C-alpha cells in the first residue's frame, strides 16, 4: 500500500477538485453566460467551511481568458486578461480572495499548445517570414503545393492551413483557428513561462495544463504511420505529432517554475488512452505533479471494468506519482450519470460511482453538476455549438450535451440565468436541482456532501494506502485504505441484486480481523458494528464503508 511520499501530504493529493465550466455555472449579470461574479455567489455552496456545504477543496476553471470562442475558451487571444463575458481582472482577484477566505484553492486552465488565430503573436507571425514572431508558430512550405504530412485535425478537415503573406502552411491539429506554437523557439518559451508566472504571482494555486503531450512535434514533420482502425484519430500512430521525448524536458522546466512558488501544483491533460503514457509525465517525481487518467470515462459499468483500470494505473505509476480519478468532464459527449443510467437504478448507480471516486487512492476531480445527477441534454443539430459536434454530426453530437447550465433550482433556466442561456437548460432541472436536494438527507447531493466531508476527516481515505481484496471482482469492489494504525474497508456492490462478499482467506496478512464500525453506508446505520471477517450480504448497489475500531492494526 503506498501513501504520498513524505509526512505532509499536499492539498492537491488529499483534496477534492471541482471542475467549473465557467460559461455554464452561474450567470451573475443576466446575459445568459456564466461569469466570475456568478461563481463568487456560489462559493458558499461549494465550501462555506461547514458540513452544510459540498466541501470541495479546489475549483478548476476551464479557460476564462479572452477568446473568440471557436473552441469555447481553448483558443486564447490574450493570456493575461479575463474575457469580458466573464468579468475583468478585478473580478478575478475578488474571486481569488473570496475562494481563499473559504479555503478553496483556484486552479487555472493553461492552454499553451496553441493560441487563437486572433492572438497578437499569430497576427504578427503571419505578417512576414522576417517578423520576430514568425517562428513562434509551426510553419512548413508544403510539398508540391500540398500539406507536408498526414497529421490529423480533431475539429477540422485538415491540420495544415495556407497563409498567402508568408507562403507557408501553419499547423493546427485542433481547428484552423488554433495555430500551434513552436516550443523550440526560446522567445516563445520565455513568453509562455511569463504567462505561467503572471497568474501564480496573482495567487492562483495551480494549473490544469491542456494537451501536455502535444507540445513538441517532430522536427522533420514526418508523417505518422497508418494503422488499421476505423475511427479517424486512431487510424494513425501518433508518433511524430505527440509524446515526443523532448516534451519531458519541458515538463521538468515547468515543474521547476511552478515549484518556485510555495504549495502550487500542475495537473496535465495527457491526451491518450494509455496509462503508461499518462504516467510518464510524472517523470521521476520531477515532471508534472499529477496527470489525468481518463480511463473511467470510457468504461462500461461493472466492478471488474473499473478495478482493471485502477490496477493498470497503479502499475503504470509504479509509486512515482499520486493517482487521479475522474468520471466526467467538459470533453465527453456524455456525463457519467447518463452513461451508467439504468431506469430506476440510475440514482443508486450514481452513488456507487461517486463512492468509488471519493474513496479510491488518488485525487478525485468532480465535474460541476455531477453531485446532483445532471444528465446529458439531447441537442438538435441547429443547437450545436461545439466544433467537434459540427464536424462529426450525426455520428458524434459533440460535447454540448454535458455542458448545459448548472441546475440551481426549478425556475426557468434552472436559476442559472434570468436570460436565455447560451445552451438550453436540461428540462429535468425542474426536479433535478440543488434547491430540491440540499435539504433532503437522502438526495444525491447529500450523499456527495457527506462522503466528501468524511473523506476530509479520515486520513485513511484521503491519503492512505490502497489494497484491493478481491481481484478480479465479480459484482463487488472491496478494498482497504490504511493510514498509520487506521484501516478503512470499502465495499461497493455494482450489481442491482443482493450479493455476498466473502472476505479472502489465507493472505497471511489478513486485514479484516478486529471490530469494525460503519462510517458511511447506504443501507446500514452509522456507528453500528460489523464483523467483516465472515461473509457479508450486500444489498443491490449497496455502499458500505467501515473502519476498524480495535484489534489488529
Ligand atoms: C483539450 C481540451 O480539454 C478541449 O476542451 C479542447 O477542445 C482541446 N484540448 C483543444 O484545446
Coordinates of C-alpha atoms and ligand atoms in Angstrom, one line a residue:
X1 CA 0.0 0.0 0.0
X2 CA 1.5 3.3 -1.0
X3 CA 0.9 6.6 0.6
X4 CA 2.1 10.0 -0.6
X5 CA 5.8 10.4 -0.1
X6 CA 6.9 12.3 2.9
X7 CA 5.0 13.1 6.0
X8 CA 3.0 16.1 4.9
X9 CA 0.6 15.1 2.1
X10 CA -0.1 18.0 -0.2
X11 CA -3.6 19.6 -0.5
X12 CA -3.7 18.5 -4.2
X13 CA -3.3 14.9 -3.0
X14 CA -5.8 14.9 -0.2
X15 CA -8.3 17.4 -1.6
X16 CA -11.2 17.1 -3.9
X17 CA -11.1 19.3 -7.1
X18 CA -14.3 20.5 -8.7
X19 CA -14.2 21.5 -12.3
X20 CA -16.3 24.5 -13.2
X21 CA -17.2 25.2 -16.8
X22 CA -17.5 29.0 -16.4
X23 CA -20.0 29.6 -19.2
X24 CA -22.4 27.2 -17.5
X25 CA -22.0 27.6 -13.8
X26 CA -23.8 30.8 -12.7
X27 CA -24.7 33.9 -14.6
X28 CA -24.2 36.9 -12.4
X29 CA -25.1 39.7 -14.9
X30 CA -28.1 38.3 -16.7
X31 CA -26.6 37.8 -20.2
X32 CA -27.2 34.1 -20.5
X33 CA -23.5 33.3 -20.0
X34 CA -21.9 32.2 -16.7
X35 CA -19.3 34.6 -15.2
X36 CA -16.9 35.2 -12.3
X37 CA -19.4 37.1 -10.1
X38 CA -21.8 34.2 -10.6
X39 CA -19.1 31.8 -9.3
X40 CA -18.4 34.1 -6.4
X41 CA -22.1 34.0 -5.5
X42 CA -21.9 30.2 -5.3
X43 CA -18.7 29.7 -3.3
X44 CA -20.6 29.1 -0.1
X45 CA -22.4 26.2 -1.8
X46 CA -19.0 24.7 -2.7
X47 CA -17.5 25.2 0.7
X48 CA -18.5 27.5 3.5
X49 CA -16.4 25.7 6.0
X50 CA -19.3 23.7 7.4
X51 CA -20.7 20.3 6.5
X52 CA -23.8 22.0 5.1
X53 CA -21.8 22.8 2.0
X54 CA -20.3 20.5 -0.6
X55 CA -16.9 20.7 1.0
X56 CA -14.7 20.6 -2.1
X57 CA -11.1 21.9 -1.7
X58 CA -10.3 23.5 -5.1
X59 CA -12.0 24.7 -8.2
X60 CA -10.5 24.3 -11.6
X61 CA -11.9 26.9 -14.0
X62 CA -12.0 25.9 -17.7
X63 CA -10.4 28.9 -19.6
X64 CA -11.6 32.3 -18.8
X65 CA -9.1 34.3 -20.9
X66 CA -10.2 36.5 -23.8
X67 CA -11.1 34.2 -26.7
X68 CA -13.0 34.3 -29.9
X69 CA -14.6 31.1 -28.5
X70 CA -14.1 29.0 -31.6
X71 CA -13.3 26.2 -29.1
X72 CA -15.0 27.7 -26.1
X73 CA -12.0 29.3 -24.5
X74 CA -9.5 26.7 -25.6
X75 CA -8.4 29.3 -28.2
X76 CA -6.9 32.1 -26.2
X77 CA -6.3 35.6 -27.7
X78 CA -4.8 37.2 -24.6
X79 CA -3.1 35.2 -21.8
X80 CA -3.0 38.0 -19.3
X81 CA -6.6 39.1 -19.1
X82 CA -10.2 37.9 -18.4
X83 CA -12.7 37.6 -21.2
X84 CA -15.3 40.4 -20.7
X85 CA -18.0 37.8 -20.9
X86 CA -16.8 36.6 -17.5
X87 CA -15.8 39.9 -16.0
X88 CA -12.4 41.6 -15.6
X89 CA -9.2 41.1 -13.7
X90 CA -10.6 42.8 -10.6
X91 CA -13.5 40.3 -10.5
X92 CA -10.9 37.6 -10.8
X93 CA -8.9 39.0 -7.8
X94 CA -12.2 39.2 -5.9
X95 CA -12.9 35.5 -6.7
X96 CA -9.4 34.5 -5.6
X97 CA -9.8 36.4 -2.3
X98 CA -13.3 35.0 -1.6
X99 CA -12.3 31.5 -2.6
X100 CA -9.2 31.6 -0.4
X101 CA -11.2 33.0 2.5
X102 CA -13.2 29.8 2.3
X103 CA -10.0 27.7 1.9
X104 CA -11.0 26.9 -1.7
X105 CA -7.9 26.8 -4.0
X106 CA -8.2 28.2 -7.5
X107 CA -6.8 26.3 -10.5
X108 CA -6.5 27.9 -13.9
X109 CA -6.6 26.2 -17.2
X110 CA -3.3 26.6 -19.1
X111 CA -3.7 26.2 -22.9
X112 CA -0.2 26.6 -24.2
X113 CA 0.0 24.1 -27.0
X114 CA -1.8 26.6 -29.3
X115 CA -3.2 30.1 -29.3
X116 CA -6.2 31.6 -31.0
X117 CA -5.5 32.7 -34.6
X118 CA -6.5 36.2 -33.2
X119 CA -3.7 36.3 -30.7
X120 CA -1.4 39.2 -31.5
X121 CA 1.5 36.8 -31.7
X122 CA -0.1 34.9 -34.5
X123 CA -1.3 38.1 -36.3
X124 CA 2.3 39.3 -36.2
X125 CA 3.6 35.8 -37.3
X126 CA 1.5 36.0 -40.4
X127 CA 2.9 39.3 -41.5
X128 CA 6.1 38.1 -42.9
X129 CA 8.8 35.5 -42.6
X130 CA 11.1 38.1 -41.1
X131 CA 8.7 39.1 -38.4
X132 CA 10.1 38.4 -35.0
X133 CA 7.0 36.4 -34.1
X134 CA 7.0 34.3 -37.2
X135 CA 9.0 31.4 -35.8
X136 CA 6.8 31.4 -32.6
X137 CA 4.5 29.0 -34.6
X138 CA 4.9 25.8 -36.6
X139 CA 5.2 26.5 -40.3
X140 CA 6.0 24.5 -43.4
X141 CA 6.2 25.5 -47.1
X142 CA 4.5 22.2 -48.0
X143 CA 5.2 19.7 -50.6
X144 CA 4.2 20.4 -54.2
X145 CA 1.6 22.9 -53.0
X146 CA 0.1 20.4 -50.6
X147 CA 0.3 19.9 -46.8
X148 CA 3.7 18.5 -45.7
X149 CA 2.4 15.4 -43.9
X150 CA -0.7 13.4 -43.0
X151 CA -1.3 14.8 -39.5
X152 CA -4.8 14.7 -38.3
X153 CA -7.0 17.6 -37.1
X154 CA -9.6 16.9 -34.4
X155 CA -12.1 19.5 -35.2
X156 CA -11.4 20.4 -38.8
X157 CA -11.0 18.8 -42.2
X158 CA -7.2 19.2 -42.2
X159 CA -4.3 20.2 -40.0
X160 CA -2.3 22.5 -42.3
X161 CA -3.6 25.9 -43.5
X162 CA -2.0 28.2 -46.1
X163 CA -1.2 31.8 -45.4
X164 CA -0.5 33.8 -48.6
X165 CA 1.5 36.6 -47.0
X166 CA 4.2 34.1 -45.8
X167 CA 3.7 31.5 -48.5
X168 CA 3.6 28.7 -45.9
X169 CA 1.2 26.4 -44.1
X170 CA 0.7 26.7 -40.3
X171 CA -0.1 23.7 -38.2
X172 CA -3.3 23.2 -36.2
X173 CA -4.3 19.8 -35.1
X174 CA -7.5 21.1 -33.5
X175 CA -9.4 23.5 -35.7
X176 CA -7.9 26.1 -38.1
X177 CA -8.4 28.8 -35.5
X178 CA -6.0 27.2 -33.1
X179 CA -2.4 27.6 -34.5
X180 CA 0.2 25.6 -32.6
X181 CA 3.2 27.2 -31.1
X182 CA 6.8 26.4 -31.6
X183 CA 8.2 25.4 -28.2
X184 CA 11.7 25.1 -29.7
X185 CA 11.8 28.9 -30.0
X186 CA 13.4 30.3 -26.8
X187 CA 11.5 33.6 -27.0
X188 CA 8.1 31.8 -27.3
X189 CA 9.1 29.7 -24.4
X190 CA 10.1 32.6 -22.2
X191 CA 6.8 34.4 -23.1
X192 CA 4.8 31.4 -22.1
X193 CA 6.8 31.0 -18.9
X194 CA 6.0 34.6 -18.1
X195 CA 2.3 33.8 -18.6
X196 CA 2.7 31.0 -16.0
X197 CA 4.4 33.4 -13.6
X198 CA 1.7 36.1 -14.2
X199 CA -1.2 34.1 -12.7
X200 CA 1.0 32.4 -10.0
X201 CA 2.1 36.0 -8.9
X202 CA -1.6 36.9 -8.7
X203 CA -2.1 34.0 -6.3
X204 CA -3.6 31.1 -8.3
X205 CA -2.9 27.7 -6.7
X206 CA -2.1 25.7 -9.7
X207 CA -2.7 24.8 -13.3
X208 CA -4.6 22.2 -15.3
X209 CA -2.4 22.0 -18.4
X210 CA -4.1 21.4 -21.7
X211 CA -2.8 18.6 -24.0
X212 CA 0.6 18.5 -22.4
X213 CA 1.8 15.6 -24.6
X214 CA 1.2 17.5 -27.8
X215 CA 3.6 20.4 -27.1
X216 CA 6.5 19.3 -29.1
X217 CA 6.3 18.0 -32.7
X218 CA 8.8 16.1 -34.8
X219 CA 11.4 18.5 -36.1
X220 CA 11.3 17.0 -39.5
X221 CA 7.4 16.9 -39.6
X222 CA 7.4 13.3 -40.6
X223 CA 4.0 11.6 -41.5
X224 CA 2.6 9.3 -38.9
X225 CA 2.4 5.7 -39.9
X226 CA -1.2 4.4 -40.7
X227 CA -2.8 1.6 -38.8
X228 CA -5.9 -0.4 -39.1
X229 CA -8.5 1.3 -37.1
X230 CA -11.9 2.7 -38.1
X231 CA -12.2 5.8 -36.0
X232 CA -10.5 8.8 -37.5
X233 CA -7.9 9.9 -34.9
X234 CA -6.9 6.3 -34.3
X235 CA -6.1 5.4 -37.9
X236 CA -2.7 6.9 -37.4
X237 CA 0.0 6.0 -34.9
X238 CA 0.7 9.4 -33.4
X239 CA 4.4 9.0 -33.0
X240 CA 5.5 12.2 -34.7
X241 CA 2.9 14.7 -33.5
X242 CA 2.6 13.6 -29.9
X243 CA 4.7 12.4 -26.9
X244 CA 8.0 13.5 -28.4
X245 CA 10.8 12.7 -26.0
X246 CA 11.7 16.4 -25.6
X247 CA 8.3 17.1 -24.0
X248 CA 9.6 15.6 -20.8
X249 CA 12.4 18.1 -20.5
X250 CA 9.9 20.9 -21.0
X251 CA 7.7 19.4 -18.3
X252 CA 10.6 19.4 -15.9
X253 CA 11.2 23.1 -16.5
X254 CA 7.5 23.8 -16.0
X255 CA 7.7 21.8 -12.7
X256 CA 10.7 23.9 -11.5
X257 CA 8.9 27.1 -12.3
X258 CA 5.7 26.0 -10.5
X259 CA 7.6 24.7 -7.6
X260 CA 9.4 28.0 -7.2
X261 CA 6.1 29.2 -5.7
X262 CA 5.1 27.5 -2.4
X263 CA 2.3 24.9 -2.4
X264 CA 1.3 25.2 -6.1
X265 CA 0.8 22.3 -8.5
X266 CA 0.1 21.3 -12.1
X267 CA -2.1 18.6 -13.4
X268 CA -1.6 17.6 -17.0
X269 CA -4.2 16.6 -19.5
X270 CA -2.3 13.8 -21.2
X271 CA -4.4 13.1 -24.3
X272 CA -4.0 9.4 -24.6
X273 CA -5.7 6.1 -23.8
X274 CA -2.5 4.6 -22.4
X275 CA -1.9 4.7 -18.6
X276 CA 1.8 4.3 -19.3
X277 CA 1.9 7.3 -21.4
X278 CA 0.0 9.4 -18.9
X279 CA 2.2 8.1 -16.1
X280 CA 5.3 9.1 -18.0
X281 CA 4.5 12.8 -17.4
X282 CA 5.1 12.4 -13.7
X283 CA 8.8 11.7 -14.7
X284 CA 10.6 10.6 -11.6
X285 CA 8.6 12.9 -9.5
X286 CA 10.2 15.8 -11.3
X287 CA 7.7 16.5 -14.1
X288 CA 4.0 17.2 -13.5
X289 CA 2.6 16.9 -10.0
X290 CA -0.3 14.9 -11.4
X291 CA -1.7 13.7 -14.7
X292 CA -5.3 12.8 -15.5
X293 CA -6.2 9.3 -16.1
X294 CA -9.4 9.3 -18.3
X295 CA -9.9 5.5 -18.3
X296 CA -13.1 5.6 -16.3
X297 CA -14.7 7.9 -18.8
X298 CA -14.7 5.1 -21.3
X299 CA -15.5 2.1 -19.1
X300 CA -18.8 0.3 -19.2
X301 CA -20.5 -0.3 -15.8
X302 CA -19.1 -3.1 -13.8
X303 CA -16.8 -3.7 -10.8
X304 CA -14.2 -5.6 -12.8
X305 CA -14.1 -2.9 -15.5
X306 CA -13.2 -0.2 -13.1
X307 CA -10.8 -2.3 -11.0
X308 CA -8.9 -3.3 -14.1
X309 CA -8.3 0.4 -14.8
X310 CA -7.2 1.1 -11.2
X311 CA -4.8 -1.7 -11.4
X312 CA -3.4 -0.7 -14.7
X313 CA -3.0 2.9 -13.5
X314 CA -1.2 1.8 -10.3
X315 CA 1.1 -0.5 -12.3
X316 CA 1.9 2.3 -14.7
X317 CA 2.6 4.8 -11.9
X318 CA 4.8 2.4 -10.0
X319 CA 4.7 4.6 -6.9
X320 CA 6.4 7.5 -8.6
X321 CA 3.2 9.6 -8.5
X322 CA -0.1 10.1 -6.9
X323 CA -3.1 8.9 -9.0
X324 CA -6.1 11.0 -10.1
X325 CA -9.6 9.8 -11.0
X326 CA -12.5 11.3 -12.8
X327 CA -15.8 10.2 -14.2
X328 CA -17.0 13.1 -16.2
X329 CA -15.5 16.2 -17.9
X330 CA -16.3 19.0 -20.3
X331 CA -14.7 16.9 -23.1
X332 CA -17.0 14.0 -23.1
X333 CA -20.2 13.9 -25.1
X334 CA -21.8 12.3 -22.0
X335 CA -21.9 12.7 -18.3
X336 CA -21.5 9.6 -16.3
X337 CA -25.0 9.8 -14.7
X338 CA -26.3 9.2 -18.3
X339 CA -23.5 6.8 -19.2
X340 CA -24.4 4.4 -16.4
X341 CA -28.2 5.1 -16.4
X342 CA -30.4 2.0 -15.9
X343 CA -34.0 3.1 -15.4
X344 CA -34.9 3.2 -11.7
X345 CA -31.5 2.0 -10.7
X346 CA -29.7 5.1 -12.2
X347 CA -29.5 7.1 -9.0
X348 CA -28.1 4.2 -7.0
X349 CA -25.5 3.6 -9.6
X350 CA -24.5 7.2 -9.4
X351 CA -23.9 6.7 -5.7
X352 CA -21.8 3.7 -6.2
X353 CA -19.7 5.5 -8.8
X354 CA -19.3 8.6 -6.5
X355 CA -18.3 6.4 -3.6
X356 CA -15.7 4.7 -5.7
X357 CA -14.3 8.1 -7.0
X358 CA -14.2 9.6 -3.5
X359 CA -12.6 6.6 -1.7
X360 CA -10.0 5.3 -4.2
X361 CA -6.4 6.3 -3.5
X362 CA -5.9 9.4 -5.6
X363 CA -7.2 12.9 -6.2
X364 CA -10.8 13.0 -7.3
X365 CA -11.8 15.5 -10.0
X366 CA -15.6 16.2 -10.0
X367 CA -17.4 17.8 -12.8
X368 CA -19.9 20.5 -11.9
X369 CA -23.4 19.2 -11.6
X370 CA -22.5 15.5 -11.1
X371 CA -23.3 15.9 -7.4
X372 CA -26.9 16.5 -8.2
X373 CA -27.1 13.9 -11.0
X374 CA -27.1 16.2 -14.0
X375 CA -27.5 14.2 -17.2
X376 CA -27.0 14.7 -21.0
X377 CA -29.2 17.1 -22.9
X378 CA -30.4 15.9 -26.3
X379 CA -29.1 18.5 -28.7
X380 CA -30.7 19.3 -32.0
X381 CA -28.3 19.9 -34.9
X382 CA -29.1 23.6 -35.0
X383 CA -28.3 24.0 -31.3
X384 CA -24.8 22.6 -31.7
X385 CA -22.0 25.0 -30.7
X386 CA -19.1 22.6 -30.2
X387 CA -16.8 22.3 -33.2
X388 CA -16.5 18.6 -32.6
X389 CA -20.2 18.1 -32.9
X390 CA -20.2 20.3 -36.1
X391 CA -17.6 18.1 -37.6
X392 CA -19.0 14.7 -36.8
X393 CA -22.8 15.1 -36.7
X394 CA -24.7 12.8 -36.7
X395 CA -22.1 10.2 -35.7
X396 CA -21.0 12.3 -32.7
X397 CA -23.1 15.0 -31.2
X398 CA -20.2 16.9 -29.7
X399 CA -19.6 17.9 -26.1
X400 CA -22.5 20.3 -25.6
X401 CA -24.8 17.7 -24.1
X402 CA -22.6 17.7 -21.0
X403 CA -22.0 21.5 -20.9
X404 CA -25.5 22.7 -20.0
X405 CA -26.3 25.2 -17.4
X406 CA -25.9 24.2 -13.7
X407 CA -29.3 23.4 -12.3
X408 CA -29.7 25.5 -9.1
X409 CA -33.5 25.4 -8.8
X410 CA -36.7 24.7 -10.6
X411 CA -37.3 28.1 -12.0
X412 CA -36.9 28.9 -15.8
X413 CA -33.3 28.1 -16.9
X414 CA -32.7 26.3 -13.6
X415 CA -31.9 29.5 -11.8
X416 CA -28.7 29.8 -13.8
X417 CA -29.7 33.0 -15.5
X418 CA -32.6 35.4 -16.0
X419 CA -31.8 35.4 -19.7
X420 CA -32.0 32.6 -22.2
X421 CA -28.8 30.7 -21.6
X422 CA -26.1 30.1 -24.3
X423 CA -27.0 26.4 -24.2
X424 CA -30.5 25.3 -23.2
X425 CA -31.0 24.0 -19.6
X426 CA -31.8 20.4 -19.3
X427 CA -35.6 20.2 -18.9
X428 CA -35.2 17.9 -15.9
X429 CA -33.9 21.0 -14.0
X430 CA -37.5 21.4 -12.7
X431 CA -36.9 18.3 -10.5
X432 CA -33.1 17.7 -10.5
X433 CA -31.7 20.8 -8.9
X434 CA -29.7 22.0 -5.9
X435 CA -32.6 23.6 -4.2
X436 CA -34.6 20.4 -4.1
X437 CA -31.7 18.3 -2.9
X438 CA -29.9 20.4 -0.4
X439 CA -32.3 19.9 2.5
X440 CA -33.0 16.3 1.7
X441 CA -30.8 13.9 3.6
X442 CA -31.4 11.1 1.1
X443 CA -30.5 13.1 -2.0
X444 CA -27.5 12.5 -4.2
X445 CA -26.2 15.9 -3.2
X446 CA -26.3 14.9 0.5
X447 CA -24.5 11.7 -0.4
X448 CA -21.7 13.5 -2.1
X449 CA -21.5 16.1 0.7
X450 CA -21.4 13.5 3.4
X451 CA -18.8 11.5 1.7
X452 CA -16.6 14.5 0.9
X453 CA -16.6 15.6 4.5
X454 CA -16.0 12.0 5.7
X455 CA -13.0 11.8 3.4
X456 CA -11.6 15.0 4.7
X457 CA -11.8 13.8 8.3
X458 CA -10.5 10.3 7.6
X459 CA -6.7 10.2 6.8
X460 CA -7.0 6.6 5.6
X461 CA -9.4 7.8 2.9
X462 CA -7.8 11.0 1.7
X463 CA -4.1 9.9 1.9
X464 CA -3.9 6.3 2.9
X465 CA -2.6 3.3 1.0
X466 CA -4.8 1.1 -1.0
X467 CA -5.2 -2.7 -1.4
X468 CA -7.8 -4.5 -3.4
X469 CA -9.1 -7.5 -1.6
X470 CA -10.7 -9.4 -4.5
X471 CA -9.2 -9.5 -7.9
X472 CA -10.8 -9.8 -10.4
X473 CA -14.1 -9.0 -8.7
X474 CA -17.5 -10.1 -10.0
X475 CA -20.1 -7.7 -8.6
X476 CA -18.4 -6.1 -5.7
X477 CA -15.4 -3.9 -5.3
X478 CA -13.7 -4.4 -2.0
X479 CA -10.6 -2.5 -0.9
X480 CA -8.8 -1.4 2.2
X481 CA -7.4 2.1 2.7
X482 CA -5.0 2.4 5.5
X483 CA -3.1 5.2 7.2
X484 CA -1.0 4.7 10.3
X485 CA -2.9 2.3 12.5
X486 CA -6.3 3.1 10.9
X487 CA -7.8 0.8 8.3
X488 CA -11.0 1.5 6.3
X489 CA -12.7 -1.1 4.3
X490 CA -14.8 0.0 1.3
X491 CA -17.4 -2.4 -0.2
X492 CA -19.2 -1.3 -3.3
X493 CA -21.9 -3.5 -4.9
X494 CA -22.1 -2.7 -8.6
X495 CA -24.9 -5.2 -9.1
X496 CA -28.6 -4.4 -8.7
X497 CA -29.1 -7.6 -6.8
X498 CA -28.1 -8.9 -3.4
X499 CA -24.6 -10.3 -3.4
X500 CA -22.4 -11.9 -0.8
X501 CA -19.0 -10.5 -0.1
X502 CA -16.7 -13.3 1.2
X503 CA -13.5 -12.0 2.7
X504 CA -10.4 -13.5 1.2
X505 CA -8.6 -16.1 3.4
X506 CA -5.1 -17.2 3.6
X507 CA -3.4 -13.9 2.6
X508 CA -1.1 -14.3 5.7
X509 CA -1.8 -10.6 6.3
X510 CA -5.5 -10.6 6.9
X511 CA -6.5 -7.0 7.4
X512 CA -10.1 -7.9 8.4
X513 CA -9.6 -9.0 11.9
X514 CA -10.9 -7.0 14.8
X515 CA -14.0 -4.9 15.3
X516 CA -15.3 -2.6 12.6
X517 CA -17.8 0.2 12.7
X518 CA -19.9 1.6 9.9
X519 CA -18.6 5.1 8.9
X520 CA -20.9 5.5 6.0
X521 CA -23.4 3.3 4.2
X522 CA -26.5 3.4 2.1
X523 CA -28.2 0.5 3.9
X524 CA -26.8 0.4 7.4
X525 CA -26.8 2.7 10.4
X526 CA -23.7 4.8 11.0
X527 CA -21.8 3.6 14.1
X528 CA -23.2 0.1 14.0
X529 CA -20.6 -2.7 14.5
X530 CA -19.8 -5.3 12.0
X531 CA -17.8 -8.5 11.8
X532 CA -16.2 -8.3 8.4
X533 CA -14.1 -11.5 8.8
X534 CA -17.1 -13.5 7.8
X535 CA -19.4 -13.3 4.7
X536 CA -21.4 -10.1 4.4
X537 CA -24.7 -9.8 2.5
X538 CA -24.8 -6.6 0.4
X539 CA -28.0 -5.2 -1.0
X540 CA -28.2 -4.2 -4.6
X541 CA -25.9 -1.2 -5.2
X542 CA -25.0 -1.0 -1.5
X543 CA -22.2 1.2 -0.5
X544 CA -20.6 0.3 2.8
X545 CA -17.6 2.0 4.4
X546 CA -16.4 0.6 7.7
X547 CA -13.4 1.4 9.9
X548 CA -11.6 -0.8 12.3
X549 CA -12.0 0.3 15.8
X550 CA -9.9 -2.2 17.6
X551 CA -7.9 -5.4 17.2
X552 CA -5.3 -5.8 14.5
X553 CA -3.9 -2.5 13.2
Ligands
LIG1 C1 -8.3 19.6 -24.7 C2 -9.4 20.4 -24.0 O1 -9.8 19.7 -22.8 C3 -10.5 20.5 -25.0 O2 -11.7 21.0 -24.5 C4 -10.1 21.4 -26.2 O3 -11.0 21.4 -27.2 C5 -8.8 20.8 -26.7 N1 -7.8 20.4 -25.7 C6 -8.1 21.9 -27.6 O4 -7.6 22.8 -26.7

